[in-house]
Short mmCIF file of C-alpha atoms in Angstrom, two decimals:
data_model
loop_
_atom_site.label_atom_id
_atom_site.label_comp_id
_atom_site.label_asym_id
_atom_site.label_seq_id
_atom_site.Cartn_x
_atom_site.Cartn_y
_atom_site.Cartn_z
CA MET A 194 84.77 -18.29 31.98
CA GLU A 195 81.23 -17.14 32.76
CA PRO A 196 80.58 -15.70 36.23
CA LEU A 197 78.52 -17.84 38.61
CA ALA A 198 75.69 -15.28 38.45
CA VAL A 199 75.37 -15.92 34.70
CA ILE A 200 75.66 -19.70 35.03
CA MET A 201 72.89 -19.72 37.64
CA ARG A 202 70.53 -17.47 35.68
CA PRO A 203 67.21 -19.35 35.31
CA GLU A 204 65.49 -19.75 31.95
CA LYS A 205 61.95 -20.35 33.24
CA LEU A 206 59.64 -18.43 35.56
CA ASP A 207 59.43 -21.43 37.90
CA ASP A 208 63.15 -21.14 38.57
CA VAL A 209 63.14 -17.40 39.27
CA ILE A 210 63.77 -16.63 42.94
CA GLY A 211 61.37 -14.23 44.67
CA GLN A 212 58.95 -11.81 42.94
CA THR A 213 55.95 -14.00 43.77
CA HIS A 214 53.74 -10.88 43.66
CA LEU A 215 54.37 -10.86 39.88
CA ILE A 216 55.07 -14.47 38.91
CA GLY A 217 53.26 -16.45 41.59
CA ASP A 218 50.15 -18.48 40.83
CA ASN A 219 47.50 -16.34 39.10
CA LYS A 220 49.69 -13.19 39.29
CA VAL A 221 49.98 -10.69 36.45
CA ILE A 222 53.20 -11.71 34.67
CA ARG A 223 52.52 -15.40 35.24
CA ASN A 224 49.14 -15.01 33.56
CA LEU A 225 50.59 -13.01 30.67
CA VAL A 226 53.02 -15.85 29.96
CA ASN A 227 50.32 -18.50 30.41
CA ASN A 228 48.12 -16.59 27.95
CA LYS A 229 51.08 -16.19 25.58
CA ARG A 230 50.65 -12.41 25.41
CA LEU A 231 53.30 -9.81 26.08
CA PHE A 232 53.04 -6.03 26.40
CA SER A 233 55.76 -3.39 26.77
CA MET A 234 56.78 -3.06 30.40
CA ILE A 235 59.34 -1.53 32.71
CA LEU A 236 60.82 -3.59 35.54
CA TYR A 237 62.35 -1.53 38.32
CA GLY A 238 63.95 -2.23 41.67
CA ASN A 239 67.25 -2.50 43.51
CA PRO A 240 70.35 -4.00 41.87
CA GLY A 241 70.69 -7.77 41.76
CA ILE A 242 67.09 -8.71 42.49
CA GLY A 243 66.36 -10.31 39.13
CA LYS A 244 65.19 -7.69 36.63
CA THR A 245 67.23 -9.02 33.71
CA THR A 246 66.64 -12.60 34.84
CA LEU A 247 62.88 -12.09 34.85
CA ALA A 248 62.95 -10.40 31.43
CA LEU A 249 64.94 -13.28 29.93
CA ALA A 250 62.70 -15.88 31.56
CA ILE A 251 59.64 -14.21 30.03
CA VAL A 252 60.97 -14.18 26.46
CA ASN A 253 62.44 -17.67 26.77
CA GLU A 254 59.15 -19.16 27.97
CA LEU A 255 57.24 -17.41 25.20
CA GLY A 256 59.85 -18.41 22.60
CA LEU A 257 60.12 -14.84 21.30
CA ARG A 258 62.92 -13.29 19.29
CA TYR A 259 64.71 -10.66 21.33
CA ARG A 260 67.74 -8.42 21.45
CA MET A 261 69.34 -6.90 24.50
CA LEU A 262 70.68 -3.34 24.50
CA ASN A 263 71.93 -0.89 27.10
CA ALA A 264 70.55 2.65 26.85
CA VAL A 265 73.99 4.09 27.68
CA ILE A 266 76.49 1.76 26.00
CA ASN A 267 74.70 1.03 22.73
CA ASN A 268 74.57 3.80 20.14
CA LYS A 269 71.76 4.90 17.84
CA LYS A 270 73.02 2.59 15.08
CA ASP A 271 72.54 -0.43 17.36
CA PHE A 272 68.94 0.65 17.92
CA GLU A 273 68.40 1.07 14.18
CA VAL A 274 69.63 -2.52 13.62
CA VAL A 275 67.02 -3.79 16.11
CA VAL A 276 64.29 -1.86 14.28
CA GLU A 277 65.33 -3.38 10.94
CA GLU A 278 65.37 -6.88 12.49
CA ALA A 279 61.90 -6.25 13.90
CA LYS A 280 60.67 -5.32 10.41
CA MET A 281 62.29 -8.42 8.93
CA TYR A 282 60.71 -10.80 11.45
CA ASN A 283 57.45 -8.85 11.88
CA GLY A 284 58.14 -8.20 15.53
CA MET A 285 60.91 -8.20 18.12
CA VAL A 286 61.27 -7.91 21.88
CA LEU A 287 63.85 -5.37 22.99
CA LEU A 288 65.32 -5.86 26.45
CA MET A 289 66.84 -2.56 27.49
CA ASP A 290 69.00 -2.09 30.55
CA GLU A 291 69.32 1.33 32.21
CA ILE A 292 66.26 2.55 30.35
CA HIS A 293 66.16 5.69 32.52
CA ARG A 294 69.27 6.86 30.61
CA LEU A 295 67.63 6.64 27.18
CA ASN A 296 68.38 9.85 25.30
CA LYS A 297 66.01 11.74 23.01
CA ASP A 298 67.47 10.48 19.70
CA LYS A 299 67.07 6.83 20.63
CA GLN A 300 63.68 7.49 22.17
CA ASP A 301 62.37 9.27 19.05
CA LEU A 302 63.59 6.33 16.96
CA LEU A 303 61.74 3.75 19.08
CA LEU A 304 58.46 5.51 19.89
CA PRO A 305 56.58 4.88 16.61
CA TYR A 306 57.49 1.18 16.66
CA LEU A 307 56.41 0.82 20.28
CA GLU A 308 53.17 2.52 19.31
CA SER A 309 52.59 0.14 16.38
CA GLY A 310 53.57 -2.93 18.38
CA LEU A 311 56.41 -3.87 16.03
CA ILE A 312 58.76 -3.64 19.01
CA THR A 313 57.79 -4.82 22.47
CA LEU A 314 59.98 -3.20 25.09
CA ILE A 315 61.04 -4.67 28.42
CA GLY A 316 63.04 -1.98 30.17
CA MET A 317 65.07 -2.50 33.33
CA THR A 318 66.14 0.18 35.77
CA THR A 319 67.20 0.69 39.37
CA SER A 320 65.66 4.17 39.33
CA ASN A 321 62.05 5.02 40.04
CA PRO A 322 60.48 5.22 36.54
CA TYR A 323 57.86 7.73 37.73
CA HIS A 324 60.71 10.17 38.37
CA LYS A 325 63.38 9.16 35.88
CA ILE A 326 61.77 7.86 32.69
CA ASN A 327 60.39 10.16 30.03
CA PRO A 328 56.58 10.23 30.11
CA ALA A 329 56.41 9.38 26.38
CA ILE A 330 58.08 6.02 27.05
CA ARG A 331 56.35 5.51 30.39
CA SER A 332 52.87 5.95 28.92
CA ARG A 333 53.50 3.09 26.49
CA CYS A 334 54.60 0.64 29.17
CA GLN A 335 53.17 -1.15 32.17
CA ILE A 336 55.36 -0.56 35.22
CA PHE A 337 56.17 -3.37 37.63
CA GLU A 338 58.22 -2.95 40.80
CA LEU A 339 60.41 -5.87 41.80
CA LYS A 340 60.82 -6.39 45.53
CA SER A 341 64.10 -6.84 47.35
CA LEU A 342 64.91 -10.48 47.94
CA SER A 343 64.63 -11.73 51.50
CA MET A 344 67.42 -13.43 53.37
CA ASP A 345 65.59 -16.73 52.85
CA ASP A 346 65.51 -16.09 49.08
CA ILE A 347 69.30 -15.62 49.02
CA ILE A 348 69.80 -18.80 51.05
CA VAL A 349 67.68 -20.69 48.50
CA ALA A 350 69.87 -19.28 45.70
CA ILE A 351 73.10 -20.37 47.41
CA ASN A 352 71.71 -23.83 48.10
CA LYS A 353 70.88 -24.17 44.38
CA VAL A 354 74.58 -23.61 43.61
CA ILE A 355 75.43 -26.42 46.00
CA GLU A 356 72.74 -28.74 44.58
CA LYS A 357 73.87 -28.20 40.99
CA ASN A 358 77.55 -28.60 41.98
CA CYS A 359 78.39 -25.45 40.01
CA LEU A 360 81.41 -24.95 42.28
CA LYS A 361 82.97 -28.39 42.37
CA ASP A 362 83.85 -29.79 45.81
CA LEU A 363 82.44 -26.69 47.53
CA LYS A 364 82.17 -27.05 51.31
CA ILE A 365 80.23 -24.45 53.28
CA ASP A 366 78.27 -24.54 56.54
CA ASP A 367 74.88 -23.00 57.34
CA ASP A 368 76.35 -20.10 59.33
CA SER A 369 78.51 -19.07 56.38
CA ILE A 370 75.55 -19.30 54.00
CA LYS A 371 73.50 -17.05 56.32
CA PHE A 372 76.37 -14.58 56.61
CA ILE A 373 76.66 -14.26 52.82
CA ALA A 374 72.89 -13.79 52.67
CA LYS A 375 73.10 -10.98 55.23
CA LEU A 376 75.99 -9.26 53.47
CA SER A 377 74.19 -9.41 50.12
CA ASN A 378 71.47 -6.95 51.19
CA GLY A 379 68.88 -8.72 49.02
CA ASP A 380 71.21 -8.70 45.99
CA VAL A 381 71.48 -12.26 44.67
CA ARG A 382 74.14 -11.30 42.11
CA TYR A 383 76.30 -9.95 44.92
CA ALA A 384 75.74 -13.17 46.89
CA TYR A 385 76.83 -15.29 43.91
CA ASN A 386 79.90 -13.11 43.32
CA LEU A 387 80.93 -13.22 46.98
CA LEU A 388 80.45 -16.99 47.10
CA GLU A 389 82.53 -17.46 43.96
CA VAL A 390 85.40 -15.22 45.11
CA ALA A 391 85.42 -16.92 48.52
CA TYR A 392 85.49 -20.34 46.83
CA TYR A 393 88.50 -19.53 44.65
CA SER A 394 90.31 -17.76 47.48
CA THR A 395 90.73 -21.04 49.39
CA SER A 396 93.11 -23.94 48.79
CA ASP A 397 90.58 -26.62 49.75
CA PHE A 398 87.29 -24.96 48.62
CA ASN A 399 86.07 -24.90 52.23
CA ILE A 400 84.25 -21.61 52.84
CA THR A 401 84.09 -20.52 56.48
CA LEU A 402 83.10 -17.27 58.20
CA ASP A 403 86.76 -16.27 58.37
CA VAL A 404 87.18 -16.83 54.62
CA ILE A 405 84.14 -14.65 53.87
CA LYS A 406 85.33 -11.91 56.24
CA ASN A 407 88.74 -11.90 54.57
CA VAL A 408 86.99 -11.28 51.25
CA ASN A 409 84.47 -8.75 52.59
CA ASN A 410 84.69 -7.33 56.08
CA LYS A 411 81.94 -4.72 55.66
CA PRO A 412 79.75 -4.71 58.78
CA VAL A 413 76.23 -6.03 58.36
CA SER A 414 74.69 -2.87 59.80
CA PHE A 415 71.55 -2.95 57.71
CA TYR A 416 70.20 -6.18 59.12
CA ASP A 417 68.74 -7.63 62.27
CA ASN A 418 70.41 -10.71 63.77
CA ASP A 419 67.85 -13.17 62.46
CA GLU A 420 66.57 -11.85 59.14
CA SER A 421 66.65 -9.00 56.67
CA GLY A 422 65.66 -5.74 58.35
CA HIS A 423 65.25 -3.84 55.09
CA TYR A 424 61.67 -2.73 55.67
CA ASP A 425 62.17 -2.35 59.41
CA VAL A 426 64.95 0.20 58.86
CA ILE A 427 62.81 2.14 56.39
CA SER A 428 59.90 2.08 58.84
CA ALA A 429 62.12 3.18 61.74
CA PHE A 430 63.52 6.00 59.59
CA GLN A 431 60.09 7.48 58.90
CA LYS A 432 58.76 6.94 62.41
CA SER A 433 61.82 8.58 63.98
CA ILE A 434 61.34 11.70 61.84
CA ARG A 435 57.60 11.67 62.57
CA GLY A 436 58.40 11.36 66.27
CA SER A 437 60.86 14.31 66.10
CA ASP A 438 63.84 12.24 67.32
CA VAL A 439 66.61 13.82 65.31
CA ASN A 440 69.36 11.48 66.52
CA ALA A 441 67.42 8.31 65.74
CA SER A 442 66.50 9.80 62.35
CA LEU A 443 70.18 10.33 61.56
CA HIS A 444 71.04 6.82 62.78
CA TYR A 445 68.59 5.15 60.40
CA LEU A 446 69.57 7.52 57.60
CA ALA A 447 73.18 6.39 58.11
CA ARG A 448 72.12 2.74 57.84
CA LEU A 449 70.28 3.43 54.59
CA ILE A 450 73.26 5.36 53.20
CA ASP A 451 75.59 2.54 54.27
CA ALA A 452 73.42 0.17 52.22
CA GLY A 453 73.65 2.58 49.25
CA ASP A 454 69.85 2.74 49.00
CA LEU A 455 69.39 6.35 47.90
CA ASP A 456 66.13 5.76 45.99
CA ILE A 457 64.28 4.57 49.08
CA ILE A 458 65.65 7.52 51.06
CA TYR A 459 64.29 9.91 48.42
CA ARG A 460 60.88 8.23 48.36
CA ARG A 461 60.57 8.21 52.15
CA MET A 462 61.63 11.85 52.44
CA THR A 463 59.03 12.88 49.87
CA VAL A 464 56.26 10.95 51.64
CA ILE A 465 57.27 12.31 55.05
CA ALA A 466 57.29 15.89 53.75
CA TYR A 467 53.58 15.67 52.90
CA GLU A 468 52.26 12.91 55.17
CA ASP A 469 53.90 13.87 58.47
CA ILE A 470 54.99 17.51 58.17
CA GLY A 471 52.45 18.78 55.68
CA LEU A 472 50.75 22.07 56.48
CA ALA A 473 52.83 22.59 59.60
CA ASN A 474 55.74 23.52 57.34
CA PRO A 475 54.57 23.66 53.69
CA SER A 476 57.98 24.82 52.44
CA ILE A 477 59.44 21.41 53.27
CA GLY A 478 58.21 19.76 50.05
CA PRO A 479 60.16 22.04 47.69
CA LYS A 480 63.17 21.83 50.04
CA VAL A 481 63.11 18.03 49.86
CA ASP A 482 62.95 18.20 46.05
CA ALA A 483 65.94 20.56 46.01
CA CYS A 484 67.83 18.22 48.36
CA ILE A 485 67.13 15.20 46.11
CA ASN A 486 68.29 17.14 43.03
CA ALA A 487 71.51 18.09 44.82
CA CYS A 488 72.09 14.48 45.87
CA GLU A 489 71.53 13.27 42.30
CA ARG A 490 74.15 15.69 41.02
CA LEU A 491 76.64 14.86 43.75
CA GLY A 492 76.24 11.12 44.26
CA LEU A 493 77.75 9.36 47.23
CA PRO A 494 79.70 10.07 49.37
CA GLU A 495 78.98 13.81 49.02
CA ALA A 496 75.20 13.26 48.87
CA ARG A 497 75.31 12.57 52.61
CA ILE A 498 75.89 16.31 53.19
CA PRO A 499 72.54 17.69 51.90
CA LEU A 500 70.79 14.58 53.27
CA GLY A 501 72.11 15.25 56.77
CA VAL A 502 70.99 18.88 56.65
CA MET A 503 67.53 17.97 55.34
CA ILE A 504 66.84 15.16 57.82
CA VAL A 505 67.76 17.36 60.79
CA GLU A 506 65.28 20.01 59.60
CA MET A 507 62.57 17.41 58.91
CA ALA A 508 62.93 15.77 62.31
CA LEU A 509 62.81 19.10 64.15
CA SER A 510 60.02 20.57 62.02
CA PRO A 511 56.50 20.87 63.49
CA LYS A 512 54.22 18.06 62.29
CA SER A 513 50.71 17.96 60.86
CA ASN A 514 48.84 15.27 58.93
CA SER A 515 45.64 17.32 58.62
CA GLY A 516 45.93 17.90 54.86
CA HIS A 517 46.11 14.31 53.70
CA THR A 518 43.71 13.00 56.36
CA ALA A 519 41.18 15.59 55.14
CA LEU A 520 41.42 14.08 51.66
CA ASP A 521 41.18 10.56 53.12
CA ASN A 522 37.97 11.58 54.85
CA ALA A 523 36.56 12.84 51.54
CA LEU A 524 37.64 9.64 49.76
CA ASN A 525 35.93 7.55 52.44
CA ASP A 526 32.70 9.42 51.71
CA ILE A 527 33.08 8.73 47.99
CA ASN A 528 33.75 5.03 48.62
CA LYS A 529 30.59 4.85 50.76
CA GLY A 530 28.56 6.33 47.92
CA ASN A 531 28.10 9.72 49.63
CA ILE A 532 28.38 11.76 46.44
CA GLY A 533 25.24 13.74 45.73
CA ASN A 534 24.32 16.08 42.90
CA ILE A 535 26.46 19.10 42.11
CA PRO A 536 24.49 22.30 42.83
CA ASP A 537 23.15 23.76 39.57
CA HIS A 538 24.72 27.18 40.06
CA ILE A 539 28.32 25.82 39.99
CA LYS A 540 27.83 23.58 36.96
CA THR A 541 29.48 24.43 33.65
CA ASN A 542 28.20 27.66 32.03
CA SER A 543 25.64 28.35 34.77
CA LYS A 544 24.28 31.90 34.68
CA ASP A 545 23.47 31.77 38.41
CA TYR A 546 27.07 31.36 39.54
CA LEU A 547 28.36 34.18 41.75
CA TYR A 548 31.95 35.04 40.86
CA PRO A 549 33.76 35.61 44.21
CA HIS A 550 36.27 38.09 42.78
CA ASN A 551 33.42 40.49 42.06
CA TYR A 552 32.68 40.78 45.79
CA PRO A 553 34.53 42.38 48.75
CA ASN A 554 37.43 40.23 50.00
CA SER A 555 36.80 37.86 47.07
CA PHE A 556 34.07 36.07 48.99
CA VAL A 557 30.34 35.59 48.44
CA LYS A 558 28.02 33.28 50.28
CA GLN A 559 26.81 30.40 48.08
CA GLN A 560 26.56 26.62 48.35
CA TYR A 561 29.29 24.40 46.87
CA MET A 562 28.66 21.03 48.54
CA PRO A 563 25.93 18.67 47.30
CA ASP A 564 22.72 18.99 49.37
CA ASN A 565 23.23 15.67 51.17
CA LEU A 566 26.72 16.71 52.31
CA LYS A 567 25.98 20.31 53.22
CA GLY A 568 27.88 21.27 56.37
CA LYS A 569 30.23 18.25 56.12
CA LYS A 570 33.75 18.90 57.45
CA TYR A 571 36.73 16.98 56.16
CA TYR A 572 39.55 19.30 57.16
CA ILE A 573 40.23 19.48 60.89
CA PRO A 574 43.07 21.97 61.47
CA LYS A 575 45.94 21.25 63.81
CA GLU A 576 47.64 24.02 65.75
CA THR A 577 51.16 22.63 65.87
CA SER A 578 52.58 25.49 63.81
CA LYS A 579 51.99 29.20 63.27
CA TYR A 580 51.25 28.54 59.60
CA GLU A 581 48.38 26.17 60.29
CA GLN A 582 47.15 28.39 63.12
CA SER A 583 46.79 31.13 60.51
CA LEU A 584 44.95 28.73 58.20
CA LYS A 585 42.59 27.84 61.05
CA LYS A 586 41.73 31.51 61.62
CA ILE A 587 40.87 31.92 57.93
CA TYR A 588 38.94 28.63 57.95
CA ASP A 589 36.90 29.62 61.02
CA ALA A 590 36.20 33.12 59.69
CA LEU A 591 34.98 31.79 56.34
CA GLU A 592 32.76 29.29 58.11
CA LYS A 593 31.09 32.07 60.05
CA LYS A 594 30.52 34.08 56.88
CA ALA A 595 29.06 31.06 55.10
CA SER A 596 26.67 30.18 57.94
#
């Protein structure tokens, strides 16, 4: 008997729940389907939010031949069969789950056919493709991030089960539907599975809060009382570290770990290292990378150990956003059209360029900025750490020499 999650899988884009940023009116994937044109792509996001569902809806609507493989389970021979089928039919769509686990042999087999267009790839992964997928594959694909489903999305999905009478004689009240939606953490597959288990665990098919809690009594720590707090927890996590509240930082880290959302923890830590700590503690970036590598090797529950150590250090580290705000200031100038001509003496192969290393202290006075931006300052040092204080001294001394 097929699981409820499979029975409820939509075949058309109009029936897909969520992902309106990709399949809504006049959005990218919607327009691709409307224009009957498909390119290789990678769909990534949390488990149970519709990656495979979206991939199947795309090929079904376009009426394309396809095969589905798993980068881990299927061997090289399975991939060779798909290639031969693609040659036979002059084209094939390959739906590949866990594409981040694709090994070199399978990758080398596929690459020339992706390049020629004989095979169109739709890869699915829960991992960030910018970190986990080989650049050779990544460069041949468009990358689309799927968003976590909201609590309202999950409620819509459960109500569709009721409307279609997929679970005959099902009885469930609104509070129980909302509770399943909260427990699902944006994972519609999990919601379907929980609903189905709860349904068959009763004698009269009447699902109540007590029935659900008997099936799954995990606390709903990741959510607010009224709606999904997914993005609020992520926001609170970063702001607590930025605000140097180590205990609040650990609290929100615990909530993210409890939800099993390691990828978002890694992304936030990386951003925080450069956005909020930055030049106040420049060693933090490599430390965060080392922490993430350790966590990837360990997995949960042991990954909590390096995460705890790293978050304490990040929260208590001095903070500075001067580096990235300096670049933002420069970008604002560019966007306003404040560009100007590059001085002739620093253009390619100029004979008038003064090579700083030929002068005392590797410094020589010459102009680098365009004339219309001469004297412009983007970097404004902060003095929240000894490291940036030392940078400020160098910065000020060079400014005096250049004046």
